[in-house]
Short mmCIF file of C-alpha atoms and ligand atoms in Angstrom, two decimals:
data_model
loop_
_atom_site.label_atom_id
_atom_site.label_comp_id
_atom_site.label_asym_id
_atom_site.label_seq_id
_atom_site.Cartn_x
_atom_site.Cartn_y
_atom_site.Cartn_z
CA MET A 1 -14.70 -31.62 -14.79
CA GLU A 2 -12.59 -30.24 -11.81
CA ALA A 3 -9.62 -31.67 -13.46
CA ALA A 4 -10.17 -29.62 -16.52
CA LEU A 5 -10.50 -26.61 -14.59
CA ASP A 6 -7.46 -27.43 -12.81
CA ALA A 7 -5.60 -27.88 -16.10
CA ASP A 8 -6.81 -24.72 -17.49
CA LEU A 9 -5.98 -22.72 -14.33
CA SER A 10 -2.53 -24.43 -14.21
CA ALA A 11 -1.91 -23.19 -17.72
CA HIS A 12 -3.04 -19.64 -17.28
CA LEU A 13 -0.51 -19.40 -14.39
CA THR A 14 2.40 -21.12 -16.09
CA GLU A 15 1.83 -18.67 -19.23
CA ARG A 16 2.13 -15.66 -16.87
CA GLY A 17 4.78 -17.01 -15.12
CA PHE A 18 3.08 -17.30 -11.59
CA THR A 19 5.01 -19.98 -9.38
CA GLY A 20 3.40 -19.55 -5.83
CA ARG A 21 6.73 -19.13 -4.32
CA VAL A 22 7.82 -15.66 -4.45
CA GLU A 23 7.79 -15.19 -0.52
CA ALA A 24 10.69 -17.64 -0.51
CA THR A 25 12.71 -15.75 -2.82
CA LEU A 26 13.05 -12.92 -0.30
CA GLU A 27 16.29 -13.64 1.12
CA GLU A 28 17.64 -14.88 -1.83
CA ARG A 29 16.97 -11.58 -3.39
CA LEU A 30 18.49 -9.83 -0.33
CA GLY A 31 21.57 -11.56 -0.65
CA ARG A 32 21.39 -12.41 3.10
CA PRO A 33 19.11 -13.75 5.84
CA VAL A 34 16.57 -10.90 7.28
CA ASP A 35 18.48 -9.73 10.58
CA PRO A 36 15.86 -10.12 13.50
CA ARG A 37 18.01 -7.83 15.69
CA LEU A 38 17.42 -5.18 12.89
CA ALA A 39 14.02 -5.87 12.32
CA GLU A 40 13.12 -5.57 15.94
CA ILE A 41 14.40 -1.95 15.88
CA GLY A 42 12.50 -1.43 12.92
CA ARG A 43 9.38 -2.59 14.63
CA LEU A 44 9.88 -0.20 17.87
CA LEU A 45 10.48 2.58 15.42
CA PHE A 46 7.49 1.96 13.46
CA PHE A 47 5.07 2.24 16.28
CA ASP A 48 6.96 4.97 17.84
CA PRO A 49 5.97 8.76 17.45
CA VAL A 50 9.70 9.60 18.25
CA LEU A 51 9.80 9.87 14.06
CA SER A 52 7.15 12.33 14.13
CA LEU A 53 8.45 16.02 14.89
CA THR A 54 4.95 16.93 16.13
CA ARG A 55 5.53 13.61 18.42
CA ASP A 56 1.86 12.60 17.60
CA ASN A 57 2.07 10.20 14.74
CA SER A 58 4.10 7.00 13.80
CA CYS A 59 3.93 4.86 10.68
CA SER A 60 1.38 2.61 12.62
CA GLY A 61 -0.83 5.73 12.92
CA CYS A 62 -1.83 5.19 8.95
CA HIS A 63 -0.45 1.66 8.27
CA GLY A 64 -2.14 -0.18 11.25
CA PRO A 65 -1.68 -3.97 12.36
CA ASN A 66 -5.27 -3.91 13.36
CA VAL A 67 -6.14 -3.41 9.78
CA SER A 68 -3.57 -5.39 8.17
CA PHE A 69 -1.14 -2.40 8.11
CA ASN A 70 -3.49 -0.40 5.83
CA ASP A 71 -5.13 2.96 6.49
CA SER A 72 -7.89 2.71 8.95
CA ARG A 73 -9.69 5.60 7.34
CA SER A 74 -10.66 6.12 3.92
CA ILE A 75 -8.20 8.99 3.63
CA ALA A 76 -5.11 9.41 5.80
CA ILE A 77 -5.10 11.44 8.73
CA GLY A 78 -1.62 12.64 9.88
CA VAL A 79 -0.65 15.14 12.20
CA GLY A 80 -3.13 16.47 14.86
CA ASN A 81 -4.59 12.93 15.18
CA ASN A 82 -6.38 11.81 18.29
CA GLY A 83 -3.95 8.75 19.05
CA VAL A 84 -6.75 6.43 17.84
CA VAL A 85 -6.16 3.98 14.86
CA GLY A 86 -9.39 2.45 13.53
CA PRO A 87 -12.72 3.72 13.26
CA GLY A 88 -12.23 6.25 16.03
CA ARG A 89 -9.49 8.19 14.60
CA ARG A 90 -10.10 11.85 14.08
CA GLY A 91 -7.84 14.67 12.98
CA PRO A 92 -7.51 16.59 9.66
CA HIS A 93 -7.46 14.38 6.49
CA ASN A 94 -4.60 14.24 3.93
CA GLN A 95 -5.02 13.45 0.31
CA ARG A 96 -5.32 9.71 -0.25
CA ARG A 97 -5.44 6.46 1.56
CA ALA A 98 -2.22 4.52 2.84
CA PRO A 99 -1.92 1.05 1.00
CA SER A 100 -1.03 -1.76 3.20
CA ILE A 101 2.72 -2.36 3.38
CA LEU A 102 2.38 -6.26 3.50
CA ASN A 103 4.37 -7.40 0.54
CA ALA A 104 5.71 -4.00 -0.40
CA ALA A 105 9.25 -5.51 -0.16
CA PHE A 106 8.12 -6.74 -3.59
CA PHE A 107 6.77 -3.57 -5.27
CA PRO A 108 9.26 -2.11 -8.02
CA ARG A 109 7.45 1.10 -7.48
CA LEU A 110 5.64 2.62 -4.40
CA MET A 111 2.73 5.15 -4.25
CA TRP A 112 -0.48 5.43 -5.76
CA ASP A 113 1.27 7.53 -8.66
CA SER A 114 4.19 5.22 -8.63
CA ARG A 115 6.40 8.19 -8.02
CA PHE A 116 9.05 6.25 -5.90
CA ILE A 117 10.95 4.26 -8.44
CA ALA A 118 13.55 1.58 -8.72
CA ASN A 119 14.79 2.31 -12.13
CA GLY A 120 15.61 -1.17 -12.87
CA LEU A 121 12.25 -2.27 -11.86
CA ASP A 122 13.93 -4.56 -9.02
CA PRO A 123 13.50 -3.23 -5.78
CA PHE A 124 16.12 -5.20 -4.21
CA ARG A 125 18.74 -3.66 -6.46
CA ASN A 126 20.06 -0.09 -6.52
CA ASP A 127 22.66 -0.42 -9.35
CA ARG A 128 20.36 1.60 -11.72
CA GLY A 129 19.13 3.91 -9.00
CA PHE A 130 16.03 5.02 -7.61
CA THR A 131 14.04 8.06 -8.74
CA PHE A 132 12.22 9.89 -6.32
CA PRO A 133 10.25 13.35 -6.51
CA PRO A 134 12.00 16.46 -5.25
CA PRO A 135 13.63 17.40 -2.89
CA ASP A 136 15.15 13.95 -3.36
CA GLY A 137 15.61 12.94 -6.90
CA ALA A 138 18.36 10.42 -7.49
CA ALA A 139 19.61 10.85 -3.91
CA LEU A 140 18.48 8.17 -2.25
CA SER A 141 20.09 5.83 -4.74
CA GLN A 142 22.64 4.26 -2.38
CA LEU A 143 20.04 2.92 -0.09
CA PRO A 144 20.18 -0.94 -0.33
CA HIS A 145 16.38 -1.45 -1.31
CA LEU A 146 13.36 0.74 -2.41
CA LEU A 147 11.86 0.37 1.21
CA ALA A 148 14.97 1.80 2.93
CA ALA A 149 14.95 4.83 0.63
CA GLN A 150 11.22 5.32 1.05
CA ALA A 151 11.79 5.45 4.74
CA PHE A 152 13.37 8.86 4.47
CA THR A 153 10.13 10.53 3.14
CA PRO A 154 7.38 10.36 5.76
CA VAL A 155 9.50 12.13 8.14
CA ILE A 156 9.60 15.26 6.16
CA ASN A 157 6.24 15.19 5.07
CA ARG A 158 4.58 17.95 6.90
CA HIS A 159 0.86 16.29 6.55
CA GLU A 160 1.85 13.16 7.52
CA MET A 161 4.82 13.24 10.57
CA ALA A 162 6.39 16.67 10.34
CA GLY A 163 3.86 19.39 10.89
CA SER A 164 4.96 23.08 10.72
CA PHE A 165 8.80 21.96 12.19
CA ASN A 166 10.89 25.19 11.21
CA GLY A 167 13.61 23.95 8.77
CA SER A 168 14.42 22.41 5.48
CA HIS A 169 14.12 18.57 4.81
CA VAL A 170 17.70 18.28 5.51
CA ASP A 171 17.34 19.81 8.94
CA MET A 172 14.05 17.64 9.57
CA ARG A 173 16.17 14.44 8.93
CA ALA A 174 18.59 15.50 11.12
CA GLU A 175 16.37 16.25 13.82
CA VAL A 176 14.49 13.11 13.45
CA ALA A 177 17.76 11.28 13.69
CA ARG A 178 19.22 13.44 16.71
CA ARG A 179 15.95 12.73 18.67
CA VAL A 180 16.59 8.81 18.25
CA ASP A 181 20.08 9.00 19.09
CA ALA A 182 19.30 10.92 22.30
CA ILE A 183 17.54 7.77 23.48
CA ASP A 184 20.12 5.34 25.07
CA GLU A 185 17.63 2.44 24.39
CA TYR A 186 17.78 3.00 20.72
CA ARG A 187 21.62 3.62 20.76
CA SER A 188 22.27 0.30 22.44
CA LEU A 189 20.12 -1.33 20.42
CA PHE A 190 21.78 0.14 17.44
CA ALA A 191 25.14 -0.43 18.50
CA GLY A 192 24.25 -3.99 18.71
CA VAL A 193 23.99 -4.26 14.86
CA PHE A 194 26.25 -1.51 13.60
CA GLY A 195 29.81 -1.37 14.64
CA GLU A 196 30.01 2.15 13.95
CA VAL A 197 27.36 3.01 16.30
CA SER A 198 29.03 0.91 19.00
CA ASP A 199 32.26 2.89 18.29
CA GLY A 200 30.66 5.92 19.11
CA ALA A 201 29.06 7.48 15.94
CA PRO A 202 25.61 9.10 16.14
CA VAL A 203 22.67 7.24 14.85
CA ARG A 204 21.84 8.50 11.39
CA LEU A 205 18.71 8.57 9.42
CA GLU A 206 20.30 5.48 7.15
CA HIS A 207 20.52 3.42 10.09
CA ILE A 208 16.87 4.37 10.84
CA ALA A 209 15.70 3.75 7.63
CA ALA A 210 17.54 0.26 7.22
CA ALA A 211 15.94 -0.96 10.47
CA ILE A 212 12.26 0.00 9.33
CA ALA A 213 12.93 -1.86 6.10
CA GLU A 214 14.04 -4.47 7.60
CA PHE A 215 10.80 -4.80 9.97
CA GLU A 216 8.97 -4.41 6.61
CA PHE A 217 10.89 -7.48 5.50
CA THR A 218 9.29 -9.60 8.04
CA LEU A 219 5.88 -8.28 6.88
CA VAL A 220 5.55 -10.61 3.60
CA ARG A 221 2.29 -12.36 3.49
CA ALA A 222 2.04 -14.06 0.10
CA ASP A 223 1.11 -17.54 0.82
CA ALA A 224 -2.42 -17.48 -0.38
CA PRO A 225 -4.72 -20.48 -1.80
CA ILE A 226 -3.40 -19.34 -5.48
CA ASP A 227 0.02 -19.81 -4.28
CA ARG A 228 -0.71 -23.33 -2.95
CA PHE A 229 -2.63 -24.22 -6.21
CA ALA A 230 0.14 -23.07 -8.13
CA ARG A 231 2.76 -25.21 -5.95
CA GLY A 232 0.53 -28.35 -7.10
CA ASP A 233 -2.07 -28.45 -4.12
CA HIS A 234 -5.13 -28.19 -6.29
CA GLY A 235 -7.32 -28.75 -3.05
CA ALA A 236 -6.27 -25.43 -1.59
CA MET A 237 -8.79 -23.48 -3.93
CA THR A 238 -12.85 -23.93 -3.95
CA THR A 239 -14.29 -24.43 -7.49
CA ALA A 240 -15.84 -21.10 -7.27
CA GLN A 241 -12.47 -19.52 -6.50
CA LYS A 242 -10.91 -21.51 -9.45
CA ARG A 243 -13.63 -20.28 -11.67
CA GLY A 244 -13.09 -16.63 -10.65
CA ALA A 245 -9.44 -17.08 -11.09
CA GLN A 246 -10.01 -18.41 -14.70
CA LEU A 247 -12.25 -15.19 -15.49
CA PHE A 248 -9.60 -12.82 -13.55
CA PHE A 249 -7.00 -13.97 -16.02
CA GLY A 250 -9.10 -14.70 -18.97
CA ARG A 251 -12.23 -13.11 -20.11
CA ALA A 252 -12.78 -10.28 -17.45
CA LYS A 253 -9.34 -8.98 -18.22
CA CYS A 254 -8.33 -8.24 -14.87
CA GLY A 255 -5.19 -9.89 -15.14
CA GLU A 256 -4.23 -7.36 -18.03
CA CYS A 257 -3.45 -4.71 -15.42
CA HIS A 258 -3.21 -6.56 -12.41
CA ILE A 259 -0.20 -8.63 -13.82
CA VAL A 260 1.94 -11.39 -11.97
CA GLY A 261 4.72 -12.06 -14.12
CA ARG A 262 8.38 -10.56 -14.41
CA PHE A 263 8.97 -7.45 -12.36
CA ALA A 264 5.32 -7.61 -10.71
CA ASN A 265 6.75 -10.39 -8.54
CA GLU A 266 3.27 -12.12 -8.30
CA MET A 267 1.90 -9.12 -6.53
CA PHE A 268 -1.18 -8.75 -9.13
CA SER A 269 0.01 -5.04 -10.29
CA ASP A 270 1.59 -3.72 -13.43
CA PHE A 271 2.70 -0.73 -11.05
CA GLU A 272 1.37 1.65 -14.02
CA PRO A 273 -1.10 4.44 -13.28
CA HIS A 274 -4.31 4.27 -15.31
CA VAL A 275 -7.72 6.19 -15.28
CA LEU A 276 -10.11 4.02 -13.33
CA GLY A 277 -12.78 6.74 -12.78
CA VAL A 278 -13.09 6.78 -9.30
CA PRO A 279 -15.68 9.10 -7.73
CA GLN A 280 -13.23 12.15 -6.34
CA VAL A 281 -14.11 12.17 -2.47
CA VAL A 282 -12.88 15.48 -0.95
CA PRO A 283 -12.27 15.96 2.80
CA THR A 284 -14.29 19.03 4.25
CA ASP A 285 -11.18 19.13 6.74
CA GLY A 286 -8.33 18.70 4.38
CA ILE A 287 -5.10 19.98 5.19
CA GLN A 288 -3.42 19.30 1.84
CA PRO A 289 -4.43 21.18 -1.10
CA PHE A 290 -6.60 19.71 -3.87
CA ASP A 291 -6.28 20.27 -7.57
CA GLY A 292 -8.49 21.96 -10.33
CA PRO A 293 -10.73 25.23 -10.36
CA GLY A 294 -12.51 24.12 -7.68
CA ALA A 295 -9.62 22.56 -5.68
CA ASP A 296 -11.78 19.56 -5.28
CA GLU A 297 -9.73 17.03 -7.57
CA ASP A 298 -6.92 14.60 -7.39
CA TYR A 299 -4.77 14.82 -10.54
CA GLY A 300 -2.95 11.79 -9.69
CA LEU A 301 0.26 11.33 -12.00
CA GLU A 302 -0.33 14.73 -13.44
CA GLN A 303 0.85 16.03 -10.01
CA GLN A 304 4.26 14.60 -10.75
CA THR A 305 4.73 14.82 -14.55
CA GLY A 306 2.76 18.13 -15.23
CA ARG A 307 1.33 16.44 -18.15
CA GLU A 308 -2.50 16.88 -19.00
CA SER A 309 -2.56 13.34 -20.48
CA ASP A 310 -1.75 11.94 -16.97
CA ARG A 311 -4.50 13.56 -15.16
CA TYR A 312 -6.48 11.12 -12.88
CA LYS A 313 -4.28 8.62 -13.38
CA PHE A 314 -3.43 6.11 -10.29
CA ARG A 315 -1.63 3.07 -9.91
CA THR A 316 -2.99 -0.25 -10.34
CA GLN A 317 -3.25 -1.54 -6.79
CA PRO A 318 -1.57 -4.85 -5.98
CA LEU A 319 -4.45 -7.28 -4.56
CA ARG A 320 -3.24 -9.59 -2.21
CA ASN A 321 -4.85 -9.89 1.08
CA ALA A 322 -7.23 -7.07 -0.34
CA ALA A 323 -10.08 -8.92 1.88
CA TYR A 324 -8.51 -7.28 5.17
CA GLN A 325 -8.96 -3.96 3.99
CA PRO A 326 -11.18 -1.33 5.54
CA ALA A 327 -11.44 0.69 2.13
CA TYR A 328 -10.61 0.70 -1.39
CA MET A 329 -9.14 2.83 -4.20
CA HIS A 330 -6.59 5.55 -3.76
CA ASN A 331 -9.14 7.61 -1.73
CA GLY A 332 -11.25 4.84 0.04
CA ALA A 333 -14.37 5.73 -2.13
CA PHE A 334 -15.45 2.02 -1.61
CA VAL A 335 -15.67 0.40 1.60
CA CYS A 336 -16.83 -3.01 0.14
CA LEU A 337 -14.34 -5.00 -1.82
CA SER A 338 -17.46 -6.12 -4.08
CA ASP A 339 -18.17 -2.32 -5.04
CA ALA A 340 -14.58 -1.94 -5.74
CA ILE A 341 -14.51 -4.67 -8.37
CA ARG A 342 -18.14 -3.93 -9.62
CA HIS A 343 -16.79 -0.22 -10.37
CA HIS A 344 -14.52 -1.92 -13.06
CA LEU A 345 -17.39 -3.49 -14.77
CA ASP A 346 -19.54 -0.52 -15.16
CA ALA A 347 -17.67 2.86 -14.13
CA ALA A 348 -20.30 5.26 -15.35
CA GLY A 349 -23.03 3.48 -13.53
CA SER A 350 -21.01 2.99 -10.30
CA VAL A 351 -20.13 6.90 -10.20
CA ARG A 352 -23.78 7.64 -10.72
CA ALA A 353 -24.82 5.33 -8.04
CA PHE A 354 -22.23 6.56 -5.46
CA THR A 355 -23.13 8.04 -2.02
CA THR A 356 -20.50 8.78 0.73
CA ASP A 357 -23.12 7.61 3.25
CA ARG A 358 -20.70 5.00 4.26
CA LEU A 359 -17.51 7.15 4.74
CA GLU A 360 -16.89 9.22 7.45
CA PRO A 361 -18.60 12.60 8.43
CA THR A 362 -15.90 14.72 7.26
CA LEU A 363 -15.61 13.15 3.94
CA ARG A 364 -19.47 13.29 3.07
CA GLY A 365 -18.97 16.96 1.34
CA SER A 366 -19.78 17.33 -2.16
CA LEU A 367 -17.72 15.17 -4.83
CA GLY A 368 -15.20 16.55 -7.32
CA PRO A 369 -16.66 16.45 -10.93
CA MET A 370 -16.77 13.32 -12.53
CA GLU A 371 -17.70 14.10 -16.33
CA PRO A 372 -13.95 14.95 -16.95
CA VAL A 373 -12.80 11.88 -15.29
CA LEU A 374 -15.09 9.53 -17.22
CA ALA A 375 -13.91 10.92 -20.38
CA ARG A 376 -10.52 9.54 -19.93
CA LEU A 377 -11.36 6.04 -18.93
CA HIS A 378 -8.81 3.48 -19.72
CA GLU A 379 -10.25 1.63 -22.85
CA PHE A 380 -10.70 -1.71 -20.78
CA ILE A 381 -12.90 -0.03 -18.19
CA ARG A 382 -14.63 1.68 -21.24
CA ASN A 383 -15.38 -1.34 -22.78
CA PRO A 384 -15.90 -3.77 -19.61
CA PRO A 385 -16.64 -7.68 -19.98
CA GLN A 386 -20.35 -8.61 -19.14
CA LEU A 387 -20.56 -11.06 -16.20
CA SER A 388 -23.45 -12.93 -14.92
CA ASP A 389 -24.20 -12.60 -11.13
CA GLU A 390 -22.74 -16.12 -10.89
CA GLU A 391 -19.98 -14.98 -12.62
CA PHE A 392 -19.35 -12.18 -10.43
CA GLY A 393 -19.68 -14.08 -7.37
CA ASP A 394 -16.87 -16.27 -8.41
CA LEU A 395 -14.42 -13.53 -9.45
CA LEU A 396 -15.10 -11.84 -6.04
CA ALA A 397 -14.49 -15.48 -4.44
CA PHE A 398 -11.34 -15.61 -6.05
CA VAL A 399 -10.07 -11.68 -5.05
CA ARG A 400 -11.56 -12.16 -1.56
CA ASP A 401 -10.38 -15.69 -0.58
CA GLY A 402 -7.98 -16.78 -3.42
CA LEU A 403 -5.72 -14.11 -2.75
CA THR A 404 -5.70 -13.98 1.13
CA ASP A 405 -3.03 -15.29 3.29
CA PRO A 406 -4.52 -16.18 6.66
CA ARG A 407 -1.29 -14.59 8.34
CA ALA A 408 -2.47 -11.58 7.04
CA ALA A 409 -5.33 -11.25 9.47
CA PRO A 410 -5.57 -8.45 11.66
CA GLN A 411 -5.79 -10.88 14.68
CA ALA A 412 -2.53 -12.46 13.60
CA LEU A 413 -0.73 -8.96 13.15
CA GLN A 414 -2.10 -7.11 16.36
CA GLN A 415 0.55 -9.15 18.34
CA LEU A 416 3.26 -6.90 16.75
CA VAL A 417 2.17 -3.75 18.54
CA PRO A 418 4.69 -3.26 21.40
CA LEU A 419 3.73 -2.43 25.01
CA ARG A 420 5.95 0.51 25.14
CA VAL A 421 8.35 2.45 22.90
CA PRO A 422 11.83 3.49 23.70
CA SER A 423 11.07 7.00 23.61
CA GLY A 424 8.17 6.88 26.26
CA LEU A 425 5.84 8.51 24.08
CA PRO A 426 2.39 6.81 23.98
CA VAL A 427 1.77 3.88 21.61
CA HIS A 428 -1.27 4.66 19.60
CA ARG A 429 -4.60 2.85 20.58
CA PHE A 430 -5.35 0.20 17.96
CA GLU A 431 -9.25 -0.27 17.89
CA PRO A 432 -10.71 -3.46 16.10
CA ASP A 433 -12.66 -2.72 12.62
CA ALA A 434 -15.61 -4.89 12.54
CA ARG A 435 -15.95 -4.36 8.77
CA LEU A 436 -13.02 -6.43 7.76
CA GLY A 437 -13.09 -9.68 5.86
CA GLY A 438 -14.45 -8.42 2.64
CA GLN A 439 -18.15 -9.55 3.45
CA CYS A 440 -20.00 -6.61 2.46
C1 HEC B 501 -0.09 10.49 7.72
C2 HEC B 501 -0.20 8.93 7.41
C3 HEC B 501 1.14 8.29 7.22
C4 HEC B 501 2.14 8.05 7.81
C5 HEC B 501 2.57 8.73 9.06
C6 HEC B 501 3.00 7.08 7.08
N1 HEC B 501 2.68 6.71 5.80
FE1 HEC B 501 3.03 5.66 4.48
N2 HEC B 501 1.69 6.23 3.34
C7 HEC B 501 0.68 7.01 3.52
C8 HEC B 501 0.01 7.20 2.27
C9 HEC B 501 -1.21 8.14 2.23
C10 HEC B 501 0.48 6.78 1.17
C11 HEC B 501 0.33 6.70 -0.45
C12 HEC B 501 0.55 8.10 -0.73
C13 HEC B 501 0.51 8.49 -2.05
O1 HEC B 501 0.57 7.50 -2.78
O2 HEC B 501 0.29 9.47 -2.67
C14 HEC B 501 1.72 5.80 2.00
C15 HEC B 501 2.49 5.07 0.97
C16 HEC B 501 3.39 4.25 1.80
C17 HEC B 501 4.26 3.25 1.27
C18 HEC B 501 4.16 2.71 -0.22
C19 HEC B 501 3.13 1.60 -0.31
C20 HEC B 501 2.87 1.28 -1.61
O3 HEC B 501 1.75 0.44 -1.71
O4 HEC B 501 3.37 1.94 -2.61
C21 HEC B 501 5.15 2.50 2.17
C22 HEC B 501 6.12 1.50 2.15
C23 HEC B 501 4.77 3.65 3.24
N3 HEC B 501 3.89 4.37 3.19
C24 HEC B 501 5.74 3.09 4.44
C25 HEC B 501 5.57 4.08 5.49
C26 HEC B 501 6.51 4.20 6.63
C27 HEC B 501 7.70 3.30 6.87
C28 HEC B 501 6.09 5.13 7.43
C29 HEC B 501 6.93 5.73 8.64
C30 HEC B 501 8.13 5.97 8.68
C31 HEC B 501 5.07 5.77 6.87
N4 HEC B 501 4.72 5.01 5.86
C32 HEC B 501 4.26 6.85 7.62
C33 HEC B 501 0.34 7.55 4.81
C34 HEC B 501 1.22 7.63 5.80
C1 HEC B 502 -7.09 -0.75 -16.63
C2 HEC B 502 -6.42 -1.37 -15.84
C3 HEC B 502 -7.27 -2.15 -15.07
C4 HEC B 502 -7.93 -3.37 -15.22
C5 HEC B 502 -8.22 -4.10 -16.40
C6 HEC B 502 -8.57 -3.65 -13.97
N1 HEC B 502 -8.01 -3.06 -12.84
FE1 HEC B 502 -8.51 -3.30 -11.01
N2 HEC B 502 -7.62 -1.64 -10.49
C7 HEC B 502 -6.87 -0.78 -11.44
C8 HEC B 502 -6.37 0.62 -10.97
C9 HEC B 502 -5.62 1.55 -11.47
C10 HEC B 502 -7.03 0.72 -9.56
C11 HEC B 502 -6.67 1.71 -8.63
C12 HEC B 502 -7.65 2.90 -8.97
C13 HEC B 502 -7.61 4.18 -8.21
O1 HEC B 502 -7.62 3.87 -6.90
O2 HEC B 502 -8.19 5.13 -8.57
C14 HEC B 502 -7.49 -0.75 -9.28
C15 HEC B 502 -8.11 -1.21 -8.16
C16 HEC B 502 -8.64 -2.40 -7.74
C17 HEC B 502 -9.16 -2.83 -6.63
C18 HEC B 502 -9.25 -1.97 -5.71
C19 HEC B 502 -7.78 -2.29 -4.75
C20 HEC B 502 -7.54 -1.57 -3.65
O3 HEC B 502 -6.68 -1.97 -2.91
O4 HEC B 502 -8.07 -0.31 -3.59
C21 HEC B 502 -9.73 -4.16 -6.73
C22 HEC B 502 -10.16 -4.93 -5.70
C23 HEC B 502 -9.30 -4.33 -8.14
N3 HEC B 502 -9.03 -3.48 -8.85
C24 HEC B 502 -9.92 -5.53 -8.61
C25 HEC B 502 -9.97 -5.66 -10.17
C26 HEC B 502 -10.73 -6.87 -10.88
C27 HEC B 502 -11.13 -8.18 -10.25
C28 HEC B 502 -10.55 -6.58 -12.37
C29 HEC B 502 -11.17 -7.52 -13.30
C30 HEC B 502 -12.77 -7.39 -13.29
C31 HEC B 502 -9.68 -5.52 -12.41
N4 HEC B 502 -9.30 -5.01 -11.01
C32 HEC B 502 -9.44 -5.04 -13.66
C33 HEC B 502 -6.57 -1.01 -12.80
C34 HEC B 502 -7.27 -2.03 -13.59
#
């Protein structure tokens, strides 16, 4: 029986082009080894509030190692935070949840509305250019990887890192680079990697972005039971996980959107926005304007395209290591992995039953309207598969355990927190979150 299950799952994986070897392709696709010295500078910068013009936030404020580089909150808290990353983080909310940056090196499009795009659908190649929203457009296309281009954007985002700094996006980037360049320790670290800096040239944002991207290349965690199974170790998955995988790629249709082949780089996403009908959570202390007549909606992709037909569309989320997330969906509406999956199987019922009780107090205000959202559901979500309780349990076991790389556990990543950063600014306080592990 097990042999038949193995054969069937292997056939699904082969048909979809899943090899279980994507992690090993990183350096080949970079065309060079990861540079440990550059990655180390990137690690320091990632944790250093020097990149925030308000000096109070860093990349790690919203992508915390203690929560597997996810957001520690359902909706991100940026400038004006209390220096804590974890359940105790306080401050005014932005609009969406920060996704994990683990494995982002392989994402061909970034963000919940896929607005940062590698035009050739290959993040490792810029020959067809990168498309970003204004003010950048095609201007970041000379950067070597989509993540290096992405690193140019949080530092000019007034809600995330820049605050009310007086100046244009060009001024903001120049000021961030100037502050880094003024720190001797960073200068000498960069001089060790870039000849022009050792020759006396100032540190530029290109250098900073390259270092951050290099650090992110070290954050690939894509060796889960499903990968080991695909490489021939059929004992790597439990029977329940295998049955769940069969459902995932088969009758439950998860694999129609959470795809693995070609440009998806085995990341379980088509990187396309769809309407899933997630409850519209609205902060009572928001600093970012929401959409709609009641200013209580997130129009998703429509914000980028201006097309009403794109309203409420959000990117299919990659699913690796989902068990380690404190919250799910673009606004963290669900804090249990099982609720996020169950939502797909009965969106209207999930919305009716939804309460904000498990969210932080300032996200417990009234929800945005849901009738217009449910009226636009993707057809798969409108006509969901019927699963028995046992089948649901198998599907959950697959997503929770079969896609999890143990090296993505918070305990394994916490050691990346530096004791101090070159600017001398305080490193955030990373508090453990007992909810992780996908058990609820
Ligand atoms: C205020 C919180 C905040 C800070 C600070 C922040 N981010 Fe993010 N990050 C987010 C949010 C929120 C998103 C998703 C936004 C959206 O889709 O609209 C995101 C998205 C991303 C993504 C895309 C991930 C994906 O799955 O598409 C990457 C990569 C990323 N951030 C890296 C960084 C880096 C590097 C820094 C520091 C230079 C940084 N972030 C600083 C909140 C933050
Ligand atoms: C129509 C395409 C589609 C199908 C089919 C689909 N999903 Fe999704 N899934 C999405 C989208 C889109 C999101 C993000 C929606 C949002 O945040 O608003 C998502 C989010 C998720 C999340 C939350 C991930 C996170 O990090 O927040 C999980 C878990 C998930 N899907 C699992 C599944 C499973 C299991 C199935 C099969 C029962 C499935 N999906 C079928 C499109 C799909």
